[in-house]
Amino acid sequence: LLDTLYDFMSETDCVPIIAHAERYPEVWKRPTLITDLINMGCLIQVNAGSFFDKQERKIALAILKHGYMHCIGTDAHDMTQRAPDWSAQEFFYEAGYTEEWKRAQEIMRKVIAGEHVRVEAGKPIKKFLGKYF
């Protein structure tokens, strides 16, 4: 799968945004996959609502704490039944993650403007006894 993604990136010069990375069972099993994707040049998007979901919160917080949350989504599908919900901003500010929120906003602004965004992965996320660190 990573080879196919790498080939696509090489052939198209596109930068994939891995949407709601915190929802993928493969990431839950092997969280180092996040750093592999970032090292390839991908951006990572986390859904704001995942910080309120018991199952997704653990890995979402690990992605956030490692500085790997490049974009924030709302899982919106339309403006009525599944409208954007940015209430998670309060969580970020109250939990001391104001800079991380602002950084993701700036990266998203650059993506929308068509500007090149380059991020780097540092320390990989690890899993031990069901906890991510």
CSV table of C-alpha atoms in Angstrom, one decimal:
chain,number,residue,atom,x,y,z
A,1,LEU,CA,0.0,0.0,0.0
A,2,LEU,CA,2.7,2.5,0.9
A,3,ASP,CA,4.6,1.7,-2.4
A,4,THR,CA,1.4,2.4,-4.4
A,5,LEU,CA,1.0,5.7,-2.5
A,6,TYR,CA,4.6,6.6,-3.0
A,7,ASP,CA,4.3,5.9,-6.8
A,8,PHE,CA,1.2,8.1,-7.0
A,9,MET,CA,2.9,10.9,-5.2
A,10,SER,CA,6.0,10.7,-7.5
A,11,GLU,CA,3.9,10.6,-10.6
A,12,THR,CA,1.5,13.4,-9.7
A,13,ASP,CA,3.5,15.6,-7.4
A,14,CYS,CA,0.4,15.6,-5.1
A,15,VAL,CA,0.6,15.7,-1.4
A,16,PRO,CA,-2.1,13.4,0.1
A,17,ILE,CA,-3.9,14.4,3.2
A,18,ILE,CA,-4.7,11.2,5.2
A,19,ALA,CA,-8.2,11.8,6.3
A,20,HIS,CA,-9.3,10.8,9.9
A,21,ALA,CA,-6.1,8.8,10.4
A,22,GLU,CA,-7.2,8.1,14.0
A,23,ARG,CA,-10.0,5.9,12.7
A,24,TYR,CA,-8.0,3.3,10.9
A,25,PRO,CA,-7.6,0.0,12.6
A,26,GLU,CA,-4.2,-0.5,11.0
A,27,VAL,CA,-3.0,2.8,12.7
A,28,TRP,CA,-4.4,1.5,16.0
A,29,LYS,CA,-2.3,-1.7,15.6
A,30,ARG,CA,0.8,0.0,14.2
A,31,PRO,CA,0.9,3.7,15.1
A,32,THR,CA,4.4,4.0,13.6
A,33,LEU,CA,2.5,4.0,10.3
A,34,ILE,CA,1.8,7.7,11.0
A,35,THR,CA,5.5,8.6,10.9
A,36,ASP,CA,6.0,6.5,7.8
A,37,LEU,CA,3.3,8.5,6.0
A,38,ILE,CA,4.7,11.8,7.1
A,39,ASN,CA,8.2,10.8,6.1
A,40,MET,CA,6.8,10.1,2.6
A,41,GLY,CA,5.4,13.6,2.5
A,42,CYS,CA,1.8,13.0,3.5
A,43,LEU,CA,-0.2,15.3,5.8
A,44,ILE,CA,-2.3,13.9,8.6
A,45,GLN,CA,-5.9,15.1,9.3
A,46,VAL,CA,-7.7,14.3,12.5
A,47,ASN,CA,-11.4,14.8,13.0
A,48,ALA,CA,-12.3,17.3,15.8
A,49,GLY,CA,-15.0,14.9,17.1
A,50,SER,CA,-12.5,12.1,17.7
A,51,PHE,CA,-11.3,13.9,20.8
A,52,PHE,CA,-14.7,13.2,22.3
A,53,ASP,CA,-14.9,9.5,21.2
A,54,LYS,CA,-13.7,7.0,23.7
A,55,GLN,CA,-12.1,4.7,21.2
A,56,GLU,CA,-10.6,7.3,18.9
A,57,ARG,CA,-9.4,9.7,21.6
A,58,LYS,CA,-6.3,7.8,22.6
A,59,ILE,CA,-4.7,7.7,19.2
A,60,ALA,CA,-6.0,11.2,18.3
A,61,LEU,CA,-4.3,12.6,21.4
A,62,ALA,CA,-1.1,10.7,20.6
A,63,ILE,CA,-1.1,12.2,17.1
A,64,LEU,CA,-1.7,15.7,18.6
A,65,LYS,CA,1.0,15.4,21.3
A,66,HIS,CA,3.6,14.3,18.7
A,67,GLY,CA,2.8,17.3,16.6
A,68,TYR,CA,1.5,15.1,13.7
A,69,MET,CA,-2.0,16.7,13.4
A,70,HIS,CA,-1.6,18.9,10.4
A,71,CYS,CA,-5.2,19.4,9.5
A,72,ILE,CA,-8.5,19.3,11.5
A,73,GLY,CA,-11.7,18.0,10.0
A,74,THR,CA,-15.3,18.0,11.3
A,75,ASP,CA,-16.7,15.0,9.5
A,76,ALA,CA,-19.3,17.3,7.9
A,77,HIS,CA,-21.2,16.1,5.0
A,78,ASP,CA,-23.6,19.0,4.5
A,79,MET,CA,-24.7,22.2,6.2
A,80,THR,CA,-27.9,20.8,7.7
A,81,GLN,CA,-27.8,17.2,9.0
A,82,ARG,CA,-24.0,16.9,9.4
A,83,ALA,CA,-22.8,20.4,9.5
A,84,PRO,CA,-19.3,21.4,10.5
A,85,ASP,CA,-18.8,21.4,14.3
A,86,TRP,CA,-15.8,23.3,15.6
A,87,SER,CA,-16.7,22.9,19.3
A,88,ALA,CA,-13.5,20.9,19.8
A,89,GLN,CA,-11.6,24.2,19.6
A,90,GLU,CA,-12.6,24.8,23.3
A,91,PHE,CA,-11.1,21.4,24.2
A,92,PHE,CA,-7.8,22.4,22.5
A,93,TYR,CA,-7.6,25.7,24.3
A,94,GLU,CA,-8.6,24.4,27.7
A,95,ALA,CA,-6.2,21.4,27.4
A,96,GLY,CA,-3.3,23.7,26.6
A,97,TYR,CA,-3.1,22.8,22.9
A,98,THR,CA,-3.7,26.3,21.5
A,99,GLU,CA,-0.5,26.3,19.4
A,100,GLU,CA,-1.3,23.0,17.9
A,101,TRP,CA,-4.8,24.2,16.9
A,102,LYS,CA,-3.3,27.4,15.4
A,103,ARG,CA,-0.6,25.4,13.6
A,104,ALA,CA,-3.2,23.1,12.0
A,105,GLN,CA,-5.3,26.1,11.0
A,106,GLU,CA,-2.2,27.7,9.3
A,107,ILE,CA,-1.4,24.5,7.5
A,108,MET,CA,-5.0,24.2,6.2
A,109,ARG,CA,-4.9,27.8,5.0
A,110,LYS,CA,-1.7,27.0,3.0
A,111,VAL,CA,-3.3,23.9,1.5
A,112,ILE,CA,-6.4,25.8,0.4
A,113,ALA,CA,-4.2,28.5,-1.0
A,114,GLY,CA,-2.2,25.9,-3.0
A,115,GLU,CA,1.0,26.6,-1.1
A,116,HIS,CA,3.6,23.9,-0.6
A,117,VAL,CA,3.5,22.4,2.9
A,118,ARG,CA,6.4,20.3,4.1
A,119,VAL,CA,6.3,18.7,7.5
A,120,GLU,CA,8.7,16.3,9.2
A,121,ALA,CA,8.1,13.4,11.5
A,122,GLY,CA,10.1,13.1,14.7
A,123,LYS,CA,9.7,10.5,17.3
A,124,PRO,CA,7.3,7.7,16.2
A,125,ILE,CA,4.1,7.0,18.2
A,126,LYS,CA,4.4,3.7,20.1
A,127,LYS,CA,1.8,1.5,21.6
A,128,PHE,CA,2.2,-0.5,24.8
A,129,LEU,CA,-0.6,-2.3,26.7
A,130,GLY,CA,-3.3,-0.4,24.8
A,131,LYS,CA,-1.8,3.0,25.5
A,132,TYR,CA,-0.1,5.3,22.9
A,133,PHE,CA,3.0,7.4,23.7
